[in-house]
PDB file of C-alpha atoms in Angstrom:
ATOM      1  CA  UNK G  11     113.033 111.113  92.095  1.00 77.00           C
ATOM      2  CA  UNK G  12     113.716 106.859  91.409  1.00 94.00           C
ATOM      3  CA  UNK G  13     111.398 104.992  89.399  1.00 97.00           C
ATOM      4  CA  UNK G  14     107.899 106.615  88.495  1.00 97.00           C
ATOM      5  CA  UNK G  15     105.014 104.398  89.719  1.00 97.00           C
ATOM      6  CA  UNK G  16     103.526 104.777  85.528  1.00 97.00           C
ATOM      7  CA  UNK G  17     106.551 103.115  84.895  1.00 97.00           C
ATOM      8  CA  UNK G  18     106.030  99.943  87.022  1.00 97.00           C
ATOM      9  CA  UNK G  19     101.671 100.002  86.404  1.00 97.00           C
ATOM     10  CA  UNK G  20     102.283 100.242  82.187  1.00 96.00           C
ATOM     11  CA  UNK G  21     104.863  97.207  82.573  1.00 97.00           C
ATOM     12  CA  UNK G  22     102.062  95.336  84.543  1.00 97.00           C
ATOM     13  CA  UNK G  23      99.939  95.995  81.448  1.00 96.00           C
ATOM     14  CA  UNK G  24     102.049  93.540  80.204  1.00 95.00           C
ATOM     15  CA  UNK G  25     100.741  90.506  82.369  1.00 95.00           C
ATOM     16  CA  UNK G  26      97.172  92.055  82.461  1.00 93.00           C
ATOM     17  CA  UNK G  27      95.692  90.770  79.239  1.00 86.00           C
ATOM     18  CA  UNK G  28      92.574  92.194  77.328  1.00 83.00           C
ATOM     19  CA  UNK G  29      90.798  94.114  80.236  1.00 89.00           C
ATOM     20  CA  UNK G  30      88.873  96.181  77.730  1.00 90.00           C
ATOM     21  CA  UNK G  31      88.168  98.944  80.560  1.00 91.00           C
ATOM     22  CA  UNK G  32      91.745  99.499  81.372  1.00 93.00           C
ATOM     23  CA  UNK G  33      92.866  99.475  77.774  1.00 94.00           C
ATOM     24  CA  UNK G  34      89.825 101.919  76.764  1.00 96.00           C
ATOM     25  CA  UNK G  35      91.230 104.529  79.567  1.00 96.00           C
ATOM     26  CA  UNK G  36      95.131 103.913  79.013  1.00 95.00           C
ATOM     27  CA  UNK G  37      94.011 104.962  75.255  1.00 96.00           C
ATOM     28  CA  UNK G  38      91.603 107.944  76.270  1.00 97.00           C
ATOM     29  CA  UNK G  39      92.156 108.532  79.579  1.00 97.00           C
ATOM     30  CA  UNK G  40      95.156 108.024  80.755  1.00 97.00           C
ATOM     31  CA  UNK G  41      94.713 110.302  84.028  1.00 98.00           C
ATOM     32  CA  UNK G  42      91.903 107.603  85.108  1.00 97.00           C
ATOM     33  CA  UNK G  43      94.128 104.817  84.173  1.00 97.00           C
ATOM     34  CA  UNK G  44      96.907 105.761  86.345  1.00 98.00           C
ATOM     35  CA  UNK G  45      94.523 106.712  88.955  1.00 97.00           C
ATOM     36  CA  UNK G  46      93.176 103.231  88.676  1.00 95.00           C
ATOM     37  CA  UNK G  47      96.194 101.505  88.323  1.00 97.00           C
ATOM     38  CA  UNK G  48      97.601 103.371  91.650  1.00 97.00           C
ATOM     39  CA  UNK G  49      94.687 101.595  93.829  1.00 94.00           C
ATOM     40  CA  UNK G  50      96.263  98.318  92.265  1.00 95.00           C
ATOM     41  CA  UNK G  51     100.405  99.457  93.023  1.00 97.00           C
ATOM     42  CA  UNK G  52      99.369 100.761  97.201  1.00 96.00           C
ATOM     43  CA  UNK G  53      98.398  96.851  97.714  1.00 95.00           C
ATOM     44  CA  UNK G  54     101.383  95.471  95.584  1.00 97.00           C
ATOM     45  CA  UNK G  55     104.411  96.934  97.144  1.00 97.00           C
ATOM     46  CA  UNK G  56     104.029  94.912 100.471  1.00 96.00           C
ATOM     47  CA  UNK G  57     104.044  91.696  98.363  1.00 97.00           C
ATOM     48  CA  UNK G  58     107.704  92.371  97.357  1.00 97.00           C
ATOM     49  CA  UNK G  59     109.264  91.347 100.887  1.00 95.00           C
ATOM     50  CA  UNK G  60     112.115  89.516  99.635  1.00 93.00           C
ATOM     51  CA  UNK G  61     114.716  90.349 100.619  1.00 92.00           C
ATOM     52  CA  UNK G  62     113.384  91.614 103.066  1.00 91.00           C
ATOM     53  CA  UNK G  63     115.425  95.241 102.418  1.00 91.00           C
ATOM     54  CA  UNK G  64     113.020  95.663  99.969  1.00 94.00           C
ATOM     55  CA  UNK G  65     110.273  96.864 102.218  1.00 94.00           C
ATOM     56  CA  UNK G  66     112.587  99.579 103.360  1.00 93.00           C
ATOM     57  CA  UNK G  67     113.583 100.101  99.708  1.00 94.00           C
ATOM     58  CA  UNK G  68     109.705  99.976  99.048  1.00 96.00           C
ATOM     59  CA  UNK G  69     108.825 102.671 101.650  1.00 95.00           C
ATOM     60  CA  UNK G  70     109.732 106.227 100.540  1.00 96.00           C
ATOM     61  CA  UNK G  71     107.798 107.457  97.975  1.00 97.00           C
ATOM     62  CA  UNK G  72     105.726 110.383  96.527  1.00 97.00           C
ATOM     63  CA  UNK G  73     102.555 110.101  96.056  1.00 97.00           C
ATOM     64  CA  UNK G  74     100.927 111.096  93.060  1.00 98.00           C
ATOM     65  CA  UNK G  75      97.997 113.362  92.748  1.00 98.00           C
ATOM     66  CA  UNK G  76      94.602 113.514  90.551  1.00 98.00           C
ATOM     67  CA  UNK G  77      91.698 115.933  89.973  1.00 97.00           C
ATOM     68  CA  UNK G  78      88.837 116.145  87.529  1.00 97.00           C
ATOM     69  CA  UNK G  79      86.665 118.820  86.955  1.00 98.00           C
ATOM     70  CA  UNK G  80      83.477 119.445  85.028  1.00 97.00           C
ATOM     71  CA  UNK G  81      83.191 122.582  82.667  1.00 97.00           C
ATOM     72  CA  UNK G  82      80.110 123.493  81.223  1.00 97.00           C
ATOM     73  CA  UNK G  83      80.349 124.583  77.070  1.00 97.00           C
ATOM     74  CA  UNK G  84      79.444 128.216  76.608  1.00 95.00           C
ATOM     75  CA  UNK G  85      81.308 129.359  73.957  1.00 95.00           C
ATOM     76  CA  UNK G  86      83.160 127.726  70.996  1.00 95.00           C
ATOM     77  CA  UNK G  87      85.630 129.282  68.822  1.00 95.00           C
ATOM     78  CA  UNK G  88      85.815 129.456  65.284  1.00 94.00           C
ATOM     79  CA  UNK G  89      88.150 127.387  64.703  1.00 94.00           C
ATOM     80  CA  UNK G  90      86.069 124.743  66.760  1.00 94.00           C
ATOM     81  CA  UNK G  91      87.874 124.976  70.351  1.00 97.00           C
ATOM     82  CA  UNK G  92      87.353 124.956  73.431  1.00 98.00           C
ATOM     83  CA  UNK G  93      89.074 126.910  76.078  1.00 98.00           C
ATOM     84  CA  UNK G  94      88.200 126.249  79.971  1.00 98.00           C
ATOM     85  CA  UNK G  95      90.280 127.673  82.194  1.00 97.00           C
ATOM     86  CA  UNK G  96      90.147 125.026  85.296  1.00 97.00           C
ATOM     87  CA  UNK G  97      92.359 126.610  87.247  1.00 97.00           C
ATOM     88  CA  UNK G  98      94.473 123.417  87.839  1.00 98.00           C
ATOM     89  CA  UNK G  99      97.890 123.822  87.779  1.00 98.00           C
ATOM     90  CA  UNK G 100     100.972 121.939  88.258  1.00 97.00           C
ATOM     91  CA  UNK G 101      99.834 118.459  86.842  1.00 98.00           C
ATOM     92  CA  UNK G 102     101.800 116.494  84.108  1.00 97.00           C
ATOM     93  CA  UNK G 103      98.830 114.953  81.980  1.00 97.00           C
ATOM     94  CA  UNK G 104      95.341 115.612  81.314  1.00 97.00           C
ATOM     95  CA  UNK G 105      92.449 114.100  79.350  1.00 98.00           C
ATOM     96  CA  UNK G 106      89.168 115.527  78.572  1.00 98.00           C
ATOM     97  CA  UNK G 107      85.327 114.044  77.364  1.00 98.00           C
ATOM     98  CA  UNK G 108      81.606 115.170  76.818  1.00 97.00           C
ATOM     99  CA  UNK G 109      80.285 113.290  79.822  1.00 97.00           C
ATOM    100  CA  UNK G 110      76.074 113.035  79.139  1.00 94.00           C
ATOM    101  CA  UNK G 111      73.067 110.797  80.292  1.00 91.00           C
ATOM    102  CA  UNK G 112      70.698 109.040  77.999  1.00 83.00           C
ATOM    103  CA  UNK G 113      67.089 108.782  78.816  1.00 83.00           C
ATOM    104  CA  UNK G 114      67.367 105.344  80.821  1.00 87.00           C
ATOM    105  CA  UNK G 115      69.919 107.260  83.168  1.00 87.00           C
ATOM    106  CA  UNK G 116      73.410 105.497  81.235  1.00 92.00           C
ATOM    107  CA  UNK G 117      76.499 107.456  82.141  1.00 92.00           C
ATOM    108  CA  UNK G 118      78.195 108.640  78.207  1.00 94.00           C
ATOM    109  CA  UNK G 119      81.865 110.029  77.874  1.00 96.00           C
ATOM    110  CA  UNK G 120      82.918 110.791  74.489  1.00 96.00           C
ATOM    111  CA  UNK G 121      86.760 111.588  74.249  1.00 97.00           C
ATOM    112  CA  UNK G 122      87.491 114.950  72.766  1.00 98.00           C
ATOM    113  CA  UNK G 123      90.857 116.121  71.107  1.00 97.00           C
ATOM    114  CA  UNK G 124      93.300 117.297  73.573  1.00 97.00           C
ATOM    115  CA  UNK G 125      94.882 120.604  72.389  1.00 97.00           C
ATOM    116  CA  UNK G 126      96.699 121.927  74.760  1.00 97.00           C
ATOM    117  CA  UNK G 127      97.119 122.191  78.771  1.00 98.00           C
ATOM    118  CA  UNK G 128      99.124 125.231  80.325  1.00 98.00           C
ATOM    119  CA  UNK G 129     100.693 123.936  83.685  1.00 97.00           C
ATOM    120  CA  UNK G 130     101.095 127.352  84.625  1.00 97.00           C
ATOM    121  CA  UNK G 131      97.303 128.770  83.967  1.00 98.00           C
ATOM    122  CA  UNK G 132      95.511 125.669  84.097  1.00 97.00           C
ATOM    123  CA  UNK G 133      94.150 126.460  80.903  1.00 98.00           C
ATOM    124  CA  UNK G 134      92.900 123.359  78.534  1.00 98.00           C
ATOM    125  CA  UNK G 135      92.275 123.803  74.877  1.00 98.00           C
ATOM    126  CA  UNK G 136      90.084 120.714  73.145  1.00 98.00           C
ATOM    127  CA  UNK G 137      88.299 120.212  70.190  1.00 97.00           C
ATOM    128  CA  UNK G 138      86.382 117.289  69.004  1.00 96.00           C
ATOM    129  CA  UNK G 139      82.404 116.469  68.836  1.00 93.00           C
ATOM    130  CA  UNK G 140      81.387 119.067  71.469  1.00 95.00           C
ATOM    131  CA  UNK G 141      78.724 121.502  70.906  1.00 94.00           C
ATOM    132  CA  UNK G 142      76.805 124.636  73.301  1.00 95.00           C
ATOM    133  CA  UNK G 143      75.623 123.575  76.580  1.00 94.00           C
ATOM    134  CA  UNK G 144      77.846 120.083  76.691  1.00 96.00           C
ATOM    135  CA  UNK G 145      79.253 118.996  80.270  1.00 97.00           C
ATOM    136  CA  UNK G 146      83.431 118.659  79.790  1.00 98.00           C
ATOM    137  CA  UNK G 147      84.854 116.296  82.488  1.00 98.00           C
ATOM    138  CA  UNK G 148      88.833 116.865  82.124  1.00 98.00           C
ATOM    139  CA  UNK G 149      90.701 114.830  84.154  1.00 98.00           C
ATOM    140  CA  UNK G 150      94.432 115.844  85.294  1.00 98.00           C
ATOM    141  CA  UNK G 151      97.349 113.796  86.737  1.00 98.00           C
ATOM    142  CA  UNK G 152     100.802 114.264  88.399  1.00 98.00           C
ATOM    143  CA  UNK G 153     103.114 111.442  88.313  1.00 97.00           C
ATOM    144  CA  UNK G 154     104.417 110.113  91.894  1.00 97.00           C
ATOM    145  CA  UNK G 155     107.436 108.077  92.080  1.00 98.00           C
ATOM    146  CA  UNK G 156     109.544 105.953  94.600  1.00 97.00           C
ATOM    147  CA  UNK G 157     112.561 107.502  96.176  1.00 97.00           C
ATOM    148  CA  UNK G 158     114.600 104.786  94.800  1.00 96.00           C
ATOM    149  CA  UNK G 159     115.691 104.085  91.504  1.00 95.00           C
ATOM    150  CA  UNK G 160     114.905 100.371  90.522  1.00 96.00           C
ATOM    151  CA  UNK G 161     116.710  97.805  88.512  1.00 93.00           C
ATOM    152  CA  UNK G 162     114.658  96.414  85.751  1.00 94.00           C
ATOM    153  CA  UNK G 163     114.638  92.801  87.511  1.00 93.00           C
ATOM    154  CA  UNK G 164     112.947  94.860  90.718  1.00 96.00           C
ATOM    155  CA  UNK G 165     111.061  96.426  88.232  1.00 97.00           C
ATOM    156  CA  UNK G 166     109.411  93.497  86.614  1.00 97.00           C
ATOM    157  CA  UNK G 167     109.045  91.776  89.614  1.00 97.00           C
ATOM    158  CA  UNK G 168     106.850  94.764  91.432  1.00 98.00           C
ATOM    159  CA  UNK G 169     104.963  95.082  88.085  1.00 98.00           C
ATOM    160  CA  UNK G 170     103.973  91.293  88.575  1.00 98.00           C
ATOM    161  CA  UNK G 171     102.895  91.990  92.242  1.00 98.00           C
ATOM    162  CA  UNK G 172     100.220  94.997  90.840  1.00 97.00           C
ATOM    163  CA  UNK G 173      99.168  91.773  89.010  1.00 96.00           C
ATOM    164  CA  UNK G 174      98.949  89.375  91.438  1.00 95.00           C
ATOM    165  CA  UNK G 175      96.674  92.374  93.176  1.00 94.00           C
ATOM    166  CA  UNK G 176      94.642  92.609  89.990  1.00 92.00           C
ATOM    167  CA  UNK G 177      94.283  88.675  89.964  1.00 88.00           C
ATOM    168  CA  UNK G 178      92.821  88.325  93.475  1.00 84.00           C
ATOM    169  CA  UNK G 179      90.351  91.309  92.536  1.00 79.00           C
ATOM    170  CA  UNK G 180      88.712  89.233  90.314  1.00 66.00           C
ATOM    171  CA  UNK G 181      89.100  85.845  92.176  1.00 60.00           C
ATOM    172  CA  UNK G 182      87.158  87.639  95.214  1.00 60.00           C
ATOM    173  CA  UNK G 183      84.304  88.536  92.637  1.00 60.00           C
ATOM    174  CA  UNK G 184      81.180  86.819  94.247  1.00 57.00           C
ATOM    175  CA  UNK G 185      78.960  87.491  90.840  1.00 57.00           C
ATOM    176  CA  UNK G 186      81.929  86.166  88.744  1.00 59.00           C
ATOM    177  CA  UNK G 187      81.349  82.550  90.767  1.00 56.00           C
ATOM    178  CA  UNK G 188      77.964  82.385  90.322  1.00 59.00           C
ATOM    179  CA  UNK G 189      76.397  80.282  87.849  1.00 58.00           C
ATOM    180  CA  UNK G 190      74.982  81.497  84.533  1.00 60.00           C
ATOM    181  CA  UNK G 191      74.663  80.783  81.016  1.00 59.00           C
ATOM    182  CA  UNK G 192      77.678  80.740  78.909  1.00 59.00           C
ATOM    183  CA  UNK G 193      77.126  80.043  75.493  1.00 57.00           C
ATOM    184  CA  UNK G 194      74.127  79.438  72.873  1.00 61.00           C
ATOM    185  CA  UNK G 195      73.825  75.705  74.422  1.00 61.00           C
ATOM    186  CA  UNK G 196      72.386  77.538  77.641  1.00 58.00           C
ATOM    187  CA  UNK G 197      74.993  75.367  79.803  1.00 63.00           C
ATOM    188  CA  UNK G 198      75.954  76.659  82.892  1.00 60.00           C
ATOM    189  CA  UNK G 199      79.229  76.237  84.902  1.00 60.00           C
ATOM    190  CA  UNK G 200      78.767  75.336  88.460  1.00 61.00           C
ATOM    191  CA  UNK G 201      79.410  77.695  91.056  1.00 62.00           C
ATOM    192  CA  UNK G 202      81.961  75.239  92.326  1.00 64.00           C
ATOM    193  CA  UNK G 203      83.926  74.357  89.175  1.00 66.00           C
ATOM    194  CA  UNK G 204      84.269  78.597  89.209  1.00 65.00           C
ATOM    195  CA  UNK G 205      85.774  78.791  92.131  1.00 68.00           C
ATOM    196  CA  UNK G 206      87.595  76.426  91.445  1.00 71.00           C
ATOM    197  CA  UNK G 207      89.075  77.322  88.790  1.00 70.00           C
ATOM    198  CA  UNK G 208      89.627  80.793  90.082  1.00 70.00           C
ATOM    199  CA  UNK G 209      91.653  79.468  92.715  1.00 76.00           C
ATOM    200  CA  UNK G 210      93.969  77.344  90.662  1.00 79.00           C
ATOM    201  CA  UNK G 211      94.372  80.159  88.691  1.00 82.00           C
ATOM    202  CA  UNK G 212      95.428  82.300  91.619  1.00 84.00           C
ATOM    203  CA  UNK G 213      97.351  79.518  92.794  1.00 88.00           C
ATOM    204  CA  UNK G 214      99.400  79.501  89.844  1.00 92.00           C
ATOM    205  CA  UNK G 215      99.887  83.135  90.138  1.00 93.00           C
ATOM    206  CA  UNK G 216     100.932  83.294  93.771  1.00 93.00           C
ATOM    207  CA  UNK G 217     103.465  80.545  93.108  1.00 95.00           C
ATOM    208  CA  UNK G 218     105.187  82.473  89.777  1.00 96.00           C
ATOM    209  CA  UNK G 219     105.311  85.721  92.397  1.00 97.00           C
ATOM    210  CA  UNK G 220     106.928  83.045  94.831  1.00 97.00           C
ATOM    211  CA  UNK G 221     109.700  81.791  92.318  1.00 97.00           C
ATOM    212  CA  UNK G 222     110.384  85.239  90.979  1.00 96.00           C
ATOM    213  CA  UNK G 223     111.123  86.692  94.764  1.00 97.00           C
ATOM    214  CA  UNK G 224     112.832  83.893  95.796  1.00 96.00           C
ATOM    215  CA  UNK G 225     114.992  83.458  92.301  1.00 95.00           C
ATOM    216  CA  UNK G 226     115.967  87.445  93.115  1.00 94.00           C
ATOM    217  CA  UNK G 227     116.679  87.014  96.902  1.00 93.00           C
ATOM    218  CA  UNK G 228     119.436  84.263  96.077  1.00 91.00           C
ATOM    219  CA  UNK G 229     120.685  86.207  93.026  1.00 88.00           C
ATOM    220  CA  UNK G 230     121.062  89.180  95.580  1.00 85.00           C
ATOM    221  CA  UNK G 231     122.891  86.903  98.246  1.00 83.00           C
ATOM    222  CA  UNK G 232     125.137  85.212  95.539  1.00 79.00           C
ATOM    223  CA  UNK G 233     126.418  88.745  94.314  1.00 76.00           C
ATOM    224  CA  UNK G 234     126.954  89.928  98.159  1.00 75.00           C
ATOM    225  CA  UNK G 235     128.662  87.189  99.464  1.00 78.00           C
ATOM    226  CA  UNK G 236     130.608  85.654  96.077  1.00 74.00           C
ATOM    227  CA  UNK G 237     131.435  88.685  94.493  1.00 67.00           C
ATOM    228  CA  UNK G 238     131.474  91.355  97.093  1.00 67.00           C
ATOM    229  CA  UNK G 239     128.900  93.614  95.310  1.00 67.00           C
ATOM    230  CA  UNK G 240     125.182  94.535  96.211  1.00 67.00           C
ATOM    231  CA  UNK G 241     122.881  94.664  93.553  1.00 61.00           C
ATOM    232  CA  UNK G 242     119.589  96.718  95.223  1.00 58.00           C
ATOM    233  CA  UNK G 243     120.603  98.413  98.199  1.00 49.00           C
TER     234      UNK G 243
END
């Protein structure tokens, strides 16, 4: 197994700033965080296409696995823990929380403490603010990895590709483009200005990515032709 996708996805978070939703999942629901980042990763890999050999280098991989189960609480031990026989085996990490809805149908998730997860039996032990009749949502994740072991510069470029995909997602958000009140003065920013700002930001990100790819390609050619070394294959 080569470089894991989780290494790249965590490194991408050094470029993705102040996304409270991703930050929250990273802290309390790590399997969900990795599942969300995998969607970005799938779109990011084709962007790393210089030198052309990188397309083949990134082609072989083991896809990560994700699943979740809902467990109704019927028994609570004397020490306050809940044991769930999930039957989900062979996973690497898991997280758990109490899920519910308020009177208006708004969902709620309260993280629980994960005491243990037995990957051979699927038994999960949790504790925290949980009572009889609660439903616990238990998320599982198994790591995925590339067949190739990437160098540090390659990891950084692929992480930036993930960031570039992330940025483009929000530039295509039609709700964000629409005029809306921005502060207590009730002033608005026009849709045209909002679109122009988003396009300018995405152009800057694309330019940064192109510069990274071009420099890496030039370095690869230099090492191969001048020093007779291959830095990535």
